[in-house]
Tab-separated table of C-alpha atoms and ligand atoms in Angstrom:
chain	number	residue	atom	x	y	z
F	10	MET	CA	48.923	-66.645	11.854
F	11	VAL	CA	45.618	-68.999	12.956
F	12	THR	CA	47.697	-71.401	12.528
F	13	LEU	CA	50.634	-70.105	14.522
F	14	CYS	CA	48.130	-68.858	17.361
F	15	ALA	CA	46.407	-71.642	18.128
F	16	MET	CA	49.130	-74.438	19.452
F	17	ARG	CA	50.832	-71.290	20.954
F	18	PHE	CA	47.294	-70.517	22.957
F	19	ALA	CA	46.651	-74.187	23.319
F	20	LEU	CA	50.369	-74.516	24.346
F	21	CYS	CA	49.952	-71.796	26.830
F	22	TYR	CA	47.194	-72.899	28.279
F	23	PHE	CA	46.933	-73.871	31.907
F	24	LEU	CA	43.210	-74.534	33.476
F	25	THR	CA	41.887	-73.055	35.409
F	26	ASN	CA	38.938	-72.412	37.790
F	27	ASP	CA	36.989	-69.619	36.342
F	28	MET	CA	33.321	-71.313	36.032
F	29	GLU	CA	31.252	-68.994	38.263
F	30	ALA	CA	30.087	-69.079	41.811
F	31	PRO	CA	26.062	-70.429	41.029
F	32	LYS	CA	23.970	-67.366	41.896
F	33	GLU	CA	21.357	-68.369	44.125
F	34	SER	CA	18.326	-69.747	42.062
F	35	LYS	CA	14.768	-67.130	41.471
F	36	ILE	CA	12.440	-69.541	40.530
F	37	GLU	CA	8.991	-69.482	42.218
F	38	ILE	CA	8.379	-72.397	41.043
F	39	LYS	CA	10.355	-75.131	43.354
F	40	ALA	CA	9.749	-79.250	43.864
F	41	ILE	CA	7.406	-80.007	46.003
F	42	ARG	CA	8.931	-81.569	49.408
F	43	GLY	CA	10.029	-85.020	49.741
F	44	PHE	CA	10.121	-84.547	45.612
F	45	SER	CA	13.498	-84.663	44.715
F	46	ASP	CA	15.472	-84.103	41.575
F	47	ILE	CA	18.486	-86.748	39.982
F	48	LEU	CA	20.927	-84.783	38.414
F	49	PRO	CA	23.294	-85.275	35.572
F	50	ASP	CA	26.632	-85.106	37.740
F	51	GLN	CA	24.289	-87.983	40.583
F	52	VAL	CA	22.245	-90.414	37.701
F	53	GLY	CA	25.533	-91.988	36.707
F	54	LYS	CA	25.379	-93.602	40.286
F	55	TRP	CA	21.532	-94.791	39.674
F	56	GLN	CA	22.525	-96.262	36.096
F	57	PHE	CA	25.302	-98.625	37.743
F	58	VAL	CA	23.173	-99.898	40.489
F	59	GLU	CA	20.255	-100.411	37.715
F	60	ALA	CA	23.005	-100.955	35.214
F	61	THR	CA	23.932	-104.372	37.848
F	62	ALA	CA	20.476	-104.971	39.175
F	63	ARG	CA	19.195	-106.224	35.397
F	64	GLU	CA	22.561	-107.856	35.531
F	65	VAL	CA	22.459	-110.309	38.343
F	66	PHE	CA	18.693	-110.946	38.478
F	67	GLU	CA	18.662	-111.410	34.602
F	68	GLY	CA	21.587	-114.141	35.488
F	69	PHE	CA	18.706	-115.660	38.214
F	70	GLY	CA	15.633	-116.116	36.641
F	71	PHE	CA	13.923	-112.744	37.043
F	72	SER	CA	12.187	-111.563	33.969
F	73	GLU	CA	11.693	-106.790	33.990
F	74	MET	CA	7.641	-105.914	34.543
F	75	ARG	CA	6.528	-102.525	34.341
F	76	ILE	CA	3.796	-101.312	36.369
F	77	PRO	CA	1.237	-98.405	36.250
F	78	ILE	CA	2.360	-95.695	38.641
F	79	LEU	CA	-1.232	-94.896	40.148
F	80	GLU	CA	-3.552	-97.753	41.194
F	81	ARG	CA	-7.178	-99.298	42.961
F	82	THR	CA	-7.214	-97.935	46.129
F	83	GLU	CA	-8.924	-100.833	47.904
F	84	LEU	CA	-5.063	-102.967	46.029
F	85	PHE	CA	-2.755	-102.032	48.801
F	86	THR	CA	-5.773	-101.167	51.551
F	87	ARG	CA	-6.369	-104.911	50.525
F	88	GLY	CA	-3.261	-106.049	50.308
F	89	ILE	CA	-1.170	-104.119	52.368
F	90	GLY	CA	-3.187	-104.075	55.300
F	91	GLU	CA	-5.906	-101.246	57.393
F	92	ALA	CA	-4.024	-101.149	60.296
F	93	THR	CA	-0.107	-100.063	58.386
F	94	ASP	CA	0.668	-96.767	59.392
F	95	ILE	CA	1.230	-97.039	54.704
F	96	VAL	CA	-1.635	-97.416	54.121
F	97	GLU	CA	-3.311	-94.942	57.245
F	98	LYS	CA	-1.073	-92.569	57.168
F	99	GLU	CA	1.292	-92.779	54.238
F	100	MET	CA	-0.842	-93.164	50.573
F	101	TYR	CA	-1.825	-90.040	48.859
F	102	THR	CA	-4.916	-91.274	47.745
F	103	PHE	CA	-6.922	-88.958	45.521
F	104	THR	CA	-9.745	-88.956	43.430
F	105	ASP	CA	-10.184	-88.475	39.911
F	106	ARG	CA	-12.864	-87.369	37.659
F	107	GLY	CA	-14.217	-90.725	37.501
F	108	GLY	CA	-15.127	-90.629	40.873
F	109	ASN	CA	-12.573	-93.352	41.900
F	110	SER	CA	-10.585	-93.629	44.683
F	111	LEU	CA	-6.573	-94.149	43.291
F	112	THR	CA	-3.354	-94.265	45.092
F	113	LEU	CA	-0.088	-93.267	43.684
F	114	ARG	CA	2.133	-97.124	44.541
F	115	PRO	CA	3.221	-96.672	48.300
F	116	GLU	CA	5.516	-100.147	47.206
F	117	ALA	CA	5.726	-102.724	43.533
F	118	THR	CA	4.592	-106.290	45.471
F	119	ALA	CA	0.730	-105.239	44.739
F	120	SER	CA	0.913	-104.260	42.046
F	121	LEU	CA	3.306	-106.849	40.085
F	122	ALA	CA	0.615	-109.423	42.282
F	123	ARG	CA	-2.709	-108.024	40.458
F	124	ALA	CA	-0.667	-107.922	37.397
F	125	TYR	CA	0.312	-111.571	37.488
F	126	LEU	CA	-3.339	-112.453	38.475
F	127	GLU	CA	-5.182	-109.711	35.778
F	128	HIS	CA	-2.683	-111.610	32.897
F	129	GLN	CA	-2.611	-115.387	34.521
F	130	MET	CA	0.368	-114.981	33.945
F	131	TYR	CA	0.514	-118.677	35.734
F	132	THR	CA	-1.602	-121.001	33.541
F	133	PHE	CA	1.629	-120.281	30.797
F	134	ASP	CA	3.935	-121.608	34.492
F	135	PRO	CA	2.429	-120.621	37.527
F	136	VAL	CA	6.362	-119.728	38.410
F	137	ALA	CA	7.062	-116.539	38.159
F	138	LYS	CA	10.420	-114.862	38.755
F	139	LEU	CA	10.276	-110.654	38.423
F	140	TYR	CA	11.495	-107.164	39.240
F	141	THR	CA	11.137	-104.459	38.817
F	142	ILE	CA	12.465	-100.543	39.520
F	143	GLY	CA	11.382	-97.132	39.777
F	144	PRO	CA	9.702	-94.838	41.845
F	145	MET	CA	7.225	-95.218	45.514
F	146	PHE	CA	5.482	-92.592	46.725
F	147	ARG	CA	4.276	-92.341	50.413
F	148	TYR	CA	3.315	-89.111	52.901
F	149	GLU	CA	6.277	-89.969	54.711
F	150	ARG	CA	7.511	-86.956	57.164
F	151	PRO	CA	9.916	-85.342	55.256
F	152	GLN	CA	13.976	-86.417	56.585
F	153	LYS	CA	17.644	-85.890	55.638
F	154	GLY	CA	17.789	-89.365	53.446
F	155	ARG	CA	13.754	-90.130	53.324
F	156	PHE	CA	11.528	-88.595	49.853
F	157	ARG	CA	7.698	-89.108	49.370
F	158	GLN	CA	8.765	-89.592	46.222
F	159	PHE	CA	11.829	-92.531	47.018
F	160	TYR	CA	12.687	-95.154	45.005
F	161	GLN	CA	12.712	-98.311	44.913
F	162	ILE	CA	14.531	-101.794	43.219
F	163	ASP	CA	12.164	-104.571	43.607
F	164	ALA	CA	12.260	-108.467	42.722
F	165	GLU	CA	9.913	-111.215	43.342
F	166	VAL	CA	9.343	-115.017	42.558
F	167	PHE	CA	5.916	-116.642	42.591
F	168	GLY	CA	4.336	-119.881	43.145
F	169	VAL	CA	7.308	-121.526	44.593
F	170	GLU	CA	6.242	-122.564	48.132
F	171	ASN	CA	9.827	-125.220	49.129
F	172	PRO	CA	12.089	-122.874	50.903
F	173	VAL	CA	14.459	-123.308	48.098
F	174	ALA	CA	13.149	-119.932	46.098
F	175	ASP	CA	14.169	-118.778	49.895
F	176	ALA	CA	17.244	-119.091	49.876
F	177	GLU	CA	17.683	-118.669	46.002
F	178	VAL	CA	15.582	-114.805	46.180
F	179	ILE	CA	17.799	-114.181	49.572
F	180	ILE	CA	21.398	-115.091	47.592
F	181	MET	CA	20.645	-113.472	44.796
F	182	LEU	CA	20.498	-110.034	46.850
F	183	VAL	CA	23.221	-110.255	48.617
F	184	ARG	CA	24.792	-110.868	44.931
F	185	PHE	CA	24.257	-108.378	44.520
F	186	LEU	CA	24.459	-106.128	47.213
F	187	GLU	CA	28.009	-107.488	46.934
F	188	ARG	CA	28.513	-106.657	43.265
F	189	VAL	CA	27.147	-103.315	43.864
F	190	GLY	CA	30.663	-102.278	45.899
F	191	LEU	CA	28.609	-102.289	49.708
F	192	GLU	CA	31.113	-104.151	52.030
F	193	LYS	CA	30.747	-104.700	55.813
F	194	LEU	CA	27.241	-106.690	55.443
F	195	GLU	CA	25.449	-108.567	57.678
F	196	LEU	CA	22.268	-110.349	56.595
F	197	GLN	CA	19.650	-110.833	59.072
F	198	ILE	CA	17.044	-113.738	59.131
F	199	ASN	CA	13.532	-114.645	60.802
F	200	SER	CA	10.477	-117.263	60.311
F	201	LEU	CA	7.371	-115.254	61.015
F	202	GLY	CA	5.259	-118.527	60.950
F	203	CYS	CA	2.356	-118.879	58.300
F	204	ARG	CA	-1.453	-118.732	59.033
F	205	ALA	CA	-1.764	-122.078	62.026
F	206	CYS	CA	1.130	-120.238	63.942
F	207	ARG	CA	0.702	-116.809	63.923
F	208	PRO	CA	-2.008	-116.227	66.089
F	209	GLY	CA	-1.525	-118.236	68.800
F	210	TYR	CA	2.489	-115.891	68.830
F	211	ARG	CA	0.432	-112.302	68.933
F	212	GLU	CA	-1.668	-113.767	72.058
F	213	GLU	CA	1.226	-114.713	73.186
F	214	LEU	CA	2.670	-111.284	72.511
F	215	ARG	CA	-0.292	-109.551	73.676
F	216	ASN	CA	-0.519	-110.759	76.684
F	217	PHE	CA	2.930	-110.056	77.320
F	218	LEU	CA	2.418	-106.180	76.534
F	219	THR	CA	-0.629	-105.753	77.591
F	220	LYS	CA	1.102	-106.581	81.440
F	221	LYS	CA	3.804	-103.116	80.450
F	222	SER	CA	0.633	-101.284	78.236
F	223	PHE	CA	1.367	-98.250	80.660
F	224	GLY	CA	4.933	-98.054	78.773
F	225	LEU	CA	3.774	-98.042	74.837
F	226	CYS	CA	3.135	-94.719	72.906
F	227	GLU	CA	-0.031	-94.540	72.034
F	228	ASP	CA	-0.229	-96.300	68.465
F	229	CYS	CA	1.569	-98.893	69.802
F	230	GLN	CA	-2.138	-98.963	72.138
F	231	ARG	CA	-3.498	-99.048	69.264
F	232	ARG	CA	-1.015	-101.327	67.788
F	233	LEU	CA	-1.200	-103.938	71.307
F	234	GLN	CA	-5.278	-104.752	69.732
F	235	ALA	CA	-4.897	-105.133	66.007
F	236	ASN	CA	-1.618	-106.470	65.282
F	237	PRO	CA	0.913	-106.250	68.590
F	238	LEU	CA	4.384	-107.602	66.021
F	239	ARG	CA	4.666	-103.917	64.961
F	240	ILE	CA	5.142	-103.086	68.226
F	241	PHE	CA	8.604	-103.951	67.152
F	242	ASP	CA	8.644	-101.237	64.123
F	243	CYS	CA	8.395	-98.901	66.693
F	244	LYS	CA	10.929	-95.884	67.578
F	245	VAL	CA	9.370	-94.866	70.844
F	246	GLU	CA	12.428	-96.258	72.930
F	247	THR	CA	9.674	-96.473	76.417
F	248	CYS	CA	7.859	-98.314	72.948
F	249	GLN	CA	11.897	-100.478	72.182
F	250	GLU	CA	12.516	-101.393	76.199
F	251	ALA	CA	8.683	-102.655	75.774
F	252	ILE	CA	8.862	-105.010	74.126
F	253	ALA	CA	12.940	-105.809	74.954
F	254	ASP	CA	12.587	-109.146	76.329
F	255	ALA	CA	9.651	-110.252	74.504
F	256	PRO	CA	8.483	-113.736	72.982
F	257	LYS	CA	9.992	-114.732	69.942
F	258	VAL	CA	7.941	-115.572	67.436
F	259	VAL	CA	10.770	-118.472	66.200
F	260	ASP	CA	9.874	-120.301	69.683
F	261	PHE	CA	6.226	-119.951	68.771
F	262	ILE	CA	6.667	-122.387	64.942
F	263	CYS	CA	5.021	-124.870	64.650
F	264	PRO	CA	6.794	-128.145	62.273
F	265	GLU	CA	6.153	-127.146	59.606
F	266	CYS	CA	7.397	-123.430	60.226
F	267	GLN	CA	10.141	-124.887	62.226
F	268	GLY	CA	11.076	-127.120	59.279
F	269	ARG	CA	11.021	-124.225	56.543
F	270	PHE	CA	13.302	-122.104	58.451
F	271	ASP	CA	15.718	-124.564	58.185
F	272	GLN	CA	15.744	-126.191	54.864
F	273	VAL	CA	16.388	-121.707	54.416
F	274	LYS	CA	19.849	-121.539	56.571
F	275	GLU	CA	20.425	-125.175	55.464
F	276	ASN	CA	20.473	-123.564	51.931
F	277	LEU	CA	22.028	-120.225	53.161
F	278	ASN	CA	25.073	-122.796	54.165
F	279	MET	CA	25.207	-124.657	50.706
F	280	ALA	CA	26.114	-121.129	49.179
F	281	GLY	CA	28.172	-119.828	51.574
F	282	LEU	CA	26.516	-117.076	52.932
F	283	SER	CA	26.960	-115.971	57.126
F	284	TYR	CA	23.146	-114.791	58.266
F	285	VAL	CA	22.863	-113.915	61.665
F	286	LEU	CA	18.573	-115.027	62.944
F	287	ASN	CA	17.216	-110.989	64.465
F	288	PRO	CA	13.934	-112.581	66.452
F	289	ARG	CA	12.795	-108.987	66.440
F	290	MET	CA	12.601	-108.655	62.241
F	291	VAL	CA	8.954	-109.383	61.850
F	292	ARG	CA	7.872	-106.514	59.217
F	293	GLY	CA	5.385	-103.625	59.143
F	294	LEU	CA	3.334	-105.316	56.875
F	295	ASP	CA	0.195	-107.669	57.784
F	296	TYR	CA	0.990	-110.556	54.877
F	297	TYR	CA	4.230	-111.764	55.184
F	298	THR	CA	4.406	-114.932	56.354
F	299	ARG	CA	6.913	-117.858	57.730
F	300	THR	CA	10.754	-116.596	56.519
F	301	ALA	CA	12.079	-112.563	56.957
F	302	PHE	CA	14.708	-110.983	56.429
F	303	GLU	CA	17.340	-107.801	56.003
F	304	VAL	CA	21.013	-107.256	54.857
F	305	VAL	CA	21.685	-104.074	57.088
F	306	SER	CA	25.461	-102.447	56.490
F	307	TYR	CA	27.790	-101.276	58.663
F	308	GLN	CA	30.075	-99.633	56.334
F	309	LEU	CA	29.304	-95.963	57.533
F	310	GLY	CA	30.797	-96.684	61.322
F	311	SER	CA	25.859	-97.312	62.576
F	312	GLN	CA	24.255	-100.453	61.268
F	313	ASN	CA	21.368	-99.768	57.877
F	314	ALA	CA	18.792	-101.664	57.038
F	315	VAL	CA	19.054	-101.479	53.422
F	316	THR	CA	17.211	-103.858	51.948
F	317	GLY	CA	14.506	-106.174	53.640
F	318	GLY	CA	11.701	-108.997	52.414
F	319	GLY	CA	9.903	-111.532	53.134
F	320	ARG	CA	7.785	-114.496	51.729
F	321	TYR	CA	3.416	-113.850	51.781
F	322	ASP	CA	1.391	-116.665	50.920
F	323	ASN	CA	-2.026	-114.645	52.147
F	324	LEU	CA	-1.722	-111.734	49.802
F	325	PHE	CA	-2.832	-113.362	46.284
F	326	GLN	CA	-5.758	-114.511	48.404
F	327	GLU	CA	-6.640	-110.970	50.012
F	328	ILE	CA	-5.997	-109.224	46.570
F	329	GLY	CA	-7.228	-112.317	44.287
F	330	GLY	CA	-9.272	-114.953	46.154
F	331	LEU	CA	-6.165	-117.114	44.139
F	332	ASP	CA	-3.407	-119.473	47.041
F	333	VAL	CA	-0.489	-118.417	45.415
F	334	PRO	CA	2.885	-118.065	47.292
F	335	GLY	CA	5.371	-115.256	47.741
F	336	ILE	CA	8.826	-114.593	47.977
F	337	GLY	CA	10.800	-110.612	47.447
F	338	PHE	CA	12.323	-108.141	49.005
F	339	ALA	CA	12.804	-104.559	48.062
F	340	ILE	CA	15.861	-102.948	48.020
F	341	GLY	CA	15.379	-98.980	48.578
F	342	MET	CA	17.898	-97.195	46.594
F	343	GLU	CA	18.006	-93.504	47.452
F	344	ARG	CA	19.912	-95.915	51.528
F	345	LEU	CA	21.861	-98.316	48.514
F	346	ILE	CA	23.488	-94.715	46.392
F	347	SER	CA	24.190	-92.514	49.658
F	348	LEU	CA	26.062	-96.429	50.442
F	349	LEU	CA	28.310	-95.876	47.618
F	350	PRO	CA	32.170	-93.890	46.760
F	351	GLU	CA	32.517	-90.943	44.533
F	352	GLU	CA	33.584	-92.408	42.346
F	353	LYS	CA	35.233	-90.394	39.046
F	354	LYS	CA	33.627	-93.986	36.627
F	355	PHE	CA	30.199	-92.571	38.757
F	356	ILE	CA	30.074	-88.869	35.882
F	357	ARG	CA	30.681	-89.172	32.168
F	358	TYR	CA	32.771	-86.105	31.312
F	359	PRO	CA	33.238	-86.065	26.773
F	360	HIS	CA	35.657	-87.571	25.540
F	361	LEU	CA	36.907	-84.956	23.381
F	362	PHE	CA	36.211	-81.492	22.000
F	363	VAL	CA	36.905	-79.732	19.430
F	364	ALA	CA	37.964	-76.123	19.364
F	365	ALA	CA	37.761	-75.156	15.772
F	366	LEU	CA	38.525	-71.960	14.005
F	367	GLY	CA	36.637	-69.962	10.572
F	368	GLU	CA	34.356	-71.222	8.479
F	369	GLU	CA	36.226	-74.809	7.049
F	370	GLY	CA	37.245	-75.744	10.357
F	371	PHE	CA	33.959	-75.029	11.552
F	372	LYS	CA	32.399	-77.669	8.431
F	373	GLU	CA	34.778	-79.915	9.244
F	374	ALA	CA	34.221	-80.111	13.945
F	375	CYS	CA	30.238	-80.143	12.675
F	376	ARG	CA	31.719	-83.224	10.311
F	377	LEU	CA	32.920	-85.220	12.735
F	378	VAL	CA	31.795	-84.674	16.081
F	379	ASN	CA	29.039	-85.863	13.514
F	380	GLN	CA	30.884	-89.309	13.180
F	381	LEU	CA	32.170	-89.712	16.566
F	382	HIS	CA	28.782	-89.388	17.665
F	383	LEU	CA	27.458	-93.206	15.745
F	384	GLN	CA	30.840	-94.166	17.131
F	385	GLY	CA	29.278	-93.770	20.637
F	386	VAL	CA	32.332	-90.635	21.220
F	387	TRP	CA	31.161	-88.409	23.429
F	388	ALA	CA	32.276	-84.840	20.948
F	389	GLU	CA	31.903	-81.742	22.179
F	390	LEU	CA	31.988	-78.442	19.952
F	391	ASP	CA	31.501	-74.364	20.523
F	392	TYR	CA	28.059	-73.582	18.918
F	393	GLU	CA	28.031	-70.618	19.079
F	394	ARG	CA	31.832	-69.862	17.176
F	395	LYS	CA	33.739	-67.842	19.707
F	396	SER	CA	37.052	-67.699	20.423
F	397	LEU	CA	39.833	-70.757	21.026
F	398	LYS	CA	40.788	-69.043	24.118
F	399	SER	CA	36.965	-69.216	25.289
F	400	GLN	CA	36.315	-73.073	23.138
F	401	MET	CA	39.883	-74.256	25.277
F	402	ARG	CA	38.274	-73.295	28.748
F	403	ARG	CA	34.859	-74.816	27.656
F	404	ALA	CA	36.490	-77.285	27.425
F	405	ASN	CA	37.539	-76.871	30.248
F	406	LYS	CA	35.152	-77.011	32.274
F	407	LEU	CA	33.329	-79.658	30.701
F	408	ASN	CA	36.359	-82.003	32.046
F	409	ALA	CA	37.278	-83.482	28.487
F	410	ARG	CA	39.248	-85.973	28.279
F	411	TYR	CA	40.328	-84.389	24.383
F	412	ALA	CA	40.302	-80.932	22.698
F	413	LEU	CA	40.981	-81.852	19.540
F	414	ILE	CA	41.580	-78.160	17.462
F	415	LEU	CA	40.630	-77.560	13.509
F	416	GLY	CA	43.806	-74.604	12.874
F	417	GLU	CA	42.088	-73.652	9.229
F	418	GLU	CA	46.286	-73.681	8.319
F	419	GLU	CA	46.975	-76.911	9.861
F	420	LEU	CA	43.942	-78.084	8.115
F	421	LYS	CA	44.859	-77.163	4.962
F	422	GLN	CA	48.183	-78.803	5.905
F	423	GLY	CA	45.046	-81.987	6.735
F	424	LYS	CA	46.793	-81.759	9.697
F	425	ALA	CA	45.266	-80.903	13.782
F	426	VAL	CA	46.081	-80.479	17.225
F	427	LEU	CA	45.446	-83.214	19.535
F	428	ARG	CA	46.216	-81.709	23.383
F	429	ASP	CA	45.712	-84.644	26.227
F	430	MET	CA	43.610	-81.982	28.379
F	431	GLU	CA	44.877	-84.187	31.277
F	432	GLY	CA	49.215	-84.601	31.018
F	433	LYS	CA	49.174	-80.890	29.003
F	434	THR	CA	50.512	-82.653	25.670
F	435	GLN	CA	49.628	-81.856	22.239
F	436	GLU	CA	50.887	-83.132	19.144
F	437	GLU	CA	50.244	-82.574	15.448
F	438	ILE	CA	48.202	-86.004	14.045
F	439	PRO	CA	47.025	-86.264	10.684
F	440	MET	CA	43.311	-85.888	9.399
F	441	GLU	CA	43.541	-88.650	7.221
F	442	GLY	CA	42.175	-91.448	9.652
F	443	LEU	CA	41.364	-89.237	11.941
F	444	ILE	CA	38.715	-91.169	13.390
F	445	ASP	CA	40.368	-94.616	13.943
F	446	THR	CA	42.952	-92.403	15.325
F	447	LEU	CA	40.718	-90.855	17.459
F	448	ARG	CA	39.085	-94.458	18.722
F	449	LYS	CA	42.368	-95.825	19.392
F	450	ARG	CA	42.632	-92.843	22.930
F	451	ILE	CA	39.155	-92.461	23.356
T	16	ZN	ZN1	3.955	-122.188	61.443
T	17	ZN	ZN1	5.271	-97.620	70.238
């Protein structure tokens, strides 16, 4: 009887969408504003992006490093610079029980640099190519696509002054973005000058903007004195107008900076990468010098900055006194992932649902599922031993690729029913060699 029922039922089974509509959550404690959960149906994209980063970066000779989420506040005030938005208004800073001022890392470069110095990595080899992936924290105004806990993929080369490294890092970045599947990418580059030539430009810019200072917002009035380059990053329209025809930093860089910039461009050409010069890209952080770059995507019509980075030959002196050059980039993962298509390959479904009937069937299902798990086959079964109808409903809800129906009668005959949930066909297959048969299909 069971056999007949199983066969007939499975044959007549039609896919139905009888999932209950989600009810409004009654939970009182919710996630903090700006902090979000990445649910299982989204996590596939994250895993794909992270795995691709690891593969591409390690191919370029980069090693992963994992760094703490908390650091001494001083690391960021000295490393990033006091007069930046990050340090002035966006850091999660608190005093711990021991009276130390600690900060949730707002970015990764300063921590990687600290670790490089602390572990004297330069004694083994002055050149370190490092990457890290993880959450960063900034107290920004929450808005669509912006989070207070956000994720970055960060890569840095420490200990190389030669601009060949600049080009290498940029090439790796662009190749990574292409491998992930982003389209309509534009690489923008600029040179920000060095300690010798940048002050001259800063003065020039300050003089230029002082004449227009009535048009600047309150923040930029202050920036005008502290760091006028940061006015380029201001989103206020009148500020944008004020800097529209401001002098360009590339017109003021010294011959050495110019020579290095030329070499970066030459190496990019050699690698077949096209780029545009963006003289208005100055980067918000104080520690950047010389090469600066951004990659923007036009995939969604408008321009979306996906990532940016640059050279920072002064950072190490700020935090540790050693003169170590560095270059790197940070990719905002939320933005990157928002540009990926909703593809099936990013969602995991069970390969197999094992529906069992009767005592023997359930035992056999448990045994089989355990074996399949060890072979990397995602197999699910019904833990509550419900009716076949309800088991098949669950198989359908989980989007299982196949269902294996173990009826008692069929088991006695050494057989089972394998149902193709997509093609809606089914067949009897022998229990002997079942795992091999399943693995061939899955
Ligand atoms: Zn210079
Ligand atoms: Zn402004």
